[in-house]
Short mmCIF file of C-alpha atoms in Angstrom, two decimals:
data_model
loop_
_atom_site.label_atom_id
_atom_site.label_comp_id
_atom_site.label_asym_id
_atom_site.label_seq_id
_atom_site.Cartn_x
_atom_site.Cartn_y
_atom_site.Cartn_z
CA MET A 1 0.06 0.18 -0.38
CA THR A 2 1.01 3.77 -1.00
CA GLU A 3 1.05 5.66 2.46
CA VAL A 4 -1.19 8.25 2.30
CA HIS A 5 0.07 11.76 3.83
CA ARG A 6 -2.72 13.78 5.04
CA PRO A 7 -2.61 17.40 6.23
CA PRO A 8 -2.40 17.50 10.37
CA LEU A 9 -5.25 17.01 12.34
CA THR A 10 -4.96 20.61 13.88
CA ALA A 11 -2.65 22.55 11.19
CA ASP A 12 -4.36 26.18 10.48
CA GLU A 13 -6.54 26.79 7.54
CA ARG A 14 -4.36 27.38 4.86
CA THR A 15 -2.16 24.41 5.55
CA GLN A 16 -5.40 22.26 5.74
CA LEU A 17 -6.92 23.57 2.61
CA THR A 18 -3.62 23.18 0.53
CA GLY A 19 -2.36 19.38 2.11
CA TRP A 20 -5.99 18.46 1.16
CA LEU A 21 -5.91 19.47 -2.53
CA ASP A 22 -1.86 18.25 -2.87
CA LEU A 23 -3.35 14.83 -1.43
CA GLN A 24 -5.89 14.61 -3.95
CA ARG A 25 -3.84 15.75 -6.81
CA SER A 26 -0.95 12.87 -5.73
CA PHE A 27 -3.65 10.01 -6.48
CA VAL A 28 -3.96 11.47 -9.69
CA ARG A 29 -0.22 10.12 -11.05
CA MET A 30 -0.78 7.29 -8.30
CA LYS A 31 -3.71 6.22 -10.63
CA CYS A 32 -2.24 6.42 -13.87
CA ALA A 33 1.20 4.65 -12.24
CA GLY A 34 2.07 1.57 -14.75
CA LEU A 35 -0.66 2.26 -17.58
CA SER A 36 -0.19 1.56 -20.89
CA GLU A 37 -0.77 4.26 -23.50
CA GLU A 38 -3.49 2.00 -25.08
CA ASP A 39 -5.19 1.84 -21.70
CA ALA A 40 -4.46 5.46 -20.55
CA HIS A 41 -6.83 6.58 -23.73
CA ARG A 42 -8.91 3.82 -23.73
CA LYS A 43 -12.67 5.17 -24.11
CA VAL A 44 -14.54 2.32 -21.36
CA LEU A 45 -17.39 4.84 -21.44
CA PRO A 46 -19.93 4.91 -24.60
CA THR A 47 -21.81 7.44 -23.32
CA SER A 48 -18.56 9.58 -22.34
CA PRO A 49 -16.00 8.91 -25.02
CA LEU A 50 -13.76 11.50 -23.31
CA MET A 51 -13.54 9.81 -20.20
CA THR A 52 -10.27 8.47 -20.26
CA MET A 53 -7.85 8.44 -17.99
CA ALA A 54 -5.88 10.22 -20.41
CA GLY A 55 -8.39 13.02 -20.99
CA LEU A 56 -9.09 13.51 -17.08
CA VAL A 57 -5.71 13.89 -16.65
CA ALA A 58 -5.99 16.59 -19.24
CA HIS A 59 -8.92 18.33 -17.73
CA LEU A 60 -7.86 18.70 -14.46
CA ARG A 61 -4.28 20.26 -15.73
CA TRP A 62 -6.77 22.84 -17.42
CA ASN A 63 -8.99 23.25 -14.20
CA GLU A 64 -5.67 24.29 -12.55
CA TYR A 65 -4.72 26.73 -14.99
CA ALA A 66 -8.37 28.01 -15.55
CA TRP A 67 -9.01 28.73 -11.74
CA PHE A 68 -5.51 29.89 -10.34
CA GLN A 69 -4.20 31.90 -13.21
CA LEU A 70 -7.45 33.13 -15.70
CA ASN A 71 -10.12 33.13 -12.49
CA LEU A 72 -7.71 34.13 -9.93
CA LEU A 73 -4.99 36.58 -11.07
CA GLY A 74 -7.12 37.07 -14.12
CA VAL A 75 -4.10 36.25 -16.80
CA PRO A 76 -5.42 36.41 -20.34
CA ASP A 77 -5.85 33.02 -21.90
CA THR A 78 -2.82 33.09 -24.27
CA GLY A 79 -3.81 29.79 -26.11
CA GLN A 80 -1.85 27.74 -23.49
CA THR A 81 -4.59 25.40 -23.54
CA SER A 82 -6.89 23.60 -26.45
CA TRP A 83 -9.87 25.52 -25.05
CA THR A 84 -11.21 27.97 -27.31
CA GLU A 85 -14.14 30.78 -27.07
CA GLY A 86 -16.90 28.76 -28.76
CA GLY A 87 -15.45 25.59 -29.45
CA HIS A 88 -16.42 22.20 -27.77
CA PRO A 89 -16.57 22.90 -23.80
CA ASP A 90 -14.51 19.86 -23.05
CA ALA A 91 -11.95 20.68 -26.04
CA GLU A 92 -9.19 19.80 -23.38
CA MET A 93 -9.90 16.48 -23.44
CA PHE A 94 -9.00 15.88 -26.99
CA VAL A 95 -5.72 14.26 -26.23
CA ASP A 96 -5.84 10.81 -28.00
CA ASP A 97 -2.44 11.47 -29.69
CA VAL A 98 -0.81 13.32 -26.36
CA PRO A 99 1.59 10.90 -24.09
CA LEU A 100 0.14 10.26 -20.69
CA ALA A 101 3.50 10.65 -19.32
CA ARG A 102 3.38 14.20 -21.05
CA LEU A 103 0.07 15.02 -19.58
CA LEU A 104 1.22 13.88 -16.53
CA ASP A 105 4.21 16.08 -16.05
CA GLU A 106 1.99 18.97 -17.54
CA TYR A 107 -0.33 18.61 -14.84
CA ASP A 108 2.13 18.23 -12.03
CA ALA A 109 3.89 21.28 -13.42
CA GLU A 110 0.43 23.13 -12.95
CA CYS A 111 -0.18 22.47 -9.85
CA ALA A 112 3.42 23.46 -8.58
CA ARG A 113 2.75 26.77 -10.64
CA SER A 114 -0.70 26.87 -8.57
CA ASN A 115 0.80 26.54 -5.52
CA GLU A 116 4.01 29.05 -5.88
CA THR A 117 0.54 31.48 -7.07
CA ILE A 118 -1.13 31.22 -4.26
CA ALA A 119 1.59 30.95 -1.80
CA PRO A 120 1.70 34.81 -0.81
CA LEU A 121 -1.71 35.30 -1.57
CA SER A 122 -4.33 35.86 1.45
CA LEU A 123 -7.12 33.29 1.45
CA ASP A 124 -9.55 36.22 1.27
CA VAL A 125 -8.04 37.88 -1.59
CA VAL A 126 -10.93 37.76 -4.75
CA GLU A 127 -10.50 36.81 -8.08
CA GLN A 128 -9.39 39.09 -10.80
CA GLY A 129 -10.36 37.14 -13.59
CA PRO A 130 -13.60 37.04 -15.82
CA TYR A 131 -15.86 36.74 -12.41
CA ALA A 132 -14.33 39.74 -11.18
CA ALA A 133 -15.98 41.66 -14.05
CA LYS A 134 -19.56 40.19 -13.44
CA GLY A 135 -19.48 40.87 -9.97
CA GLU A 136 -18.98 37.43 -9.09
CA ALA A 137 -15.52 36.82 -7.77
CA ALA A 138 -15.01 34.18 -5.20
CA SER A 139 -12.01 34.36 -2.71
CA LEU A 140 -8.89 32.29 -2.71
CA ARG A 141 -10.60 30.15 0.04
CA TYR A 142 -13.38 29.24 -1.92
CA VAL A 143 -11.21 28.01 -4.85
CA LEU A 144 -8.80 25.99 -2.84
CA CYS A 145 -12.48 24.40 -1.96
CA HIS A 146 -14.04 24.25 -4.67
CA MET A 147 -10.60 22.54 -6.20
CA ILE A 148 -10.26 19.81 -3.27
CA GLU A 149 -13.96 19.26 -4.63
CA GLU A 150 -13.28 19.22 -8.27
CA THR A 151 -9.89 17.00 -7.95
CA ALA A 152 -11.38 14.28 -5.79
CA ARG A 153 -14.27 13.90 -7.78
CA HIS A 154 -12.23 13.43 -10.90
CA VAL A 155 -9.72 11.11 -9.11
CA GLY A 156 -12.86 9.42 -8.32
CA HIS A 157 -13.49 8.70 -11.94
CA LEU A 158 -9.73 7.52 -12.74
CA ASP A 159 -10.58 5.07 -9.78
CA ILE A 160 -13.50 3.98 -11.39
CA ILE A 161 -11.69 3.82 -15.07
CA ARG A 162 -8.72 1.82 -13.99
CA GLU A 163 -11.19 -0.82 -12.21
CA ILE A 164 -12.52 -1.18 -15.43
CA VAL A 165 -9.44 -1.32 -17.67
CA ASP A 166 -7.19 -3.75 -15.28
CA GLY A 167 -8.55 -4.18 -11.90
CA ARG A 168 -6.61 -2.31 -10.03
CA THR A 169 -8.49 -0.50 -7.10
CA GLY A 170 -7.85 1.49 -4.17
CA TYR A 171 -4.63 3.10 -3.02
CA GLU A 172 -2.47 -0.18 -4.57
CA ARG A 173 1.05 1.26 -5.48
CA MET A 174 1.00 0.94 -9.08
CA GLU A 175 4.63 0.08 -9.98
CA ASP A 176 5.64 -0.05 -13.77
CA PRO A 177 6.06 -3.87 -13.82
CA ALA A 178 9.90 -3.38 -15.19
#
């Protein structure tokens, strides 16, 4: 079994929030460990063909970018993702030709950038992006809670898809069989 590092039971609010988010983020790579490219891109849900292991990793990377860079900081989108205004709402999940290792590395890098972005900010700071212009800006505290929920929900999807693909479940160490 892989040791799970939960946040300390009596930590301050920031440590709790970032600790729970980092814990959920760590499960993404764990759930993908040892998968073949074929399995990483296998479409197991006929009604949701974008719900692949690779597609979910790409979606999680997009969520990190969207919530912490575009929404929180208000950084203009420079085409860093495949999402486009007026395009398919899940365009970031079109990754059939992208290796899983690359997607995981991009996700890890985006998570690190998110952590660097929020480190100096108060939990009370509010979004500067498109929602601010509409008067619907959320606090960093809200964004962190949302990202814990979003990441955990998709880790559950990864868990189910992994079980369908090869029977692996739970928090087992999923090493490459080398």
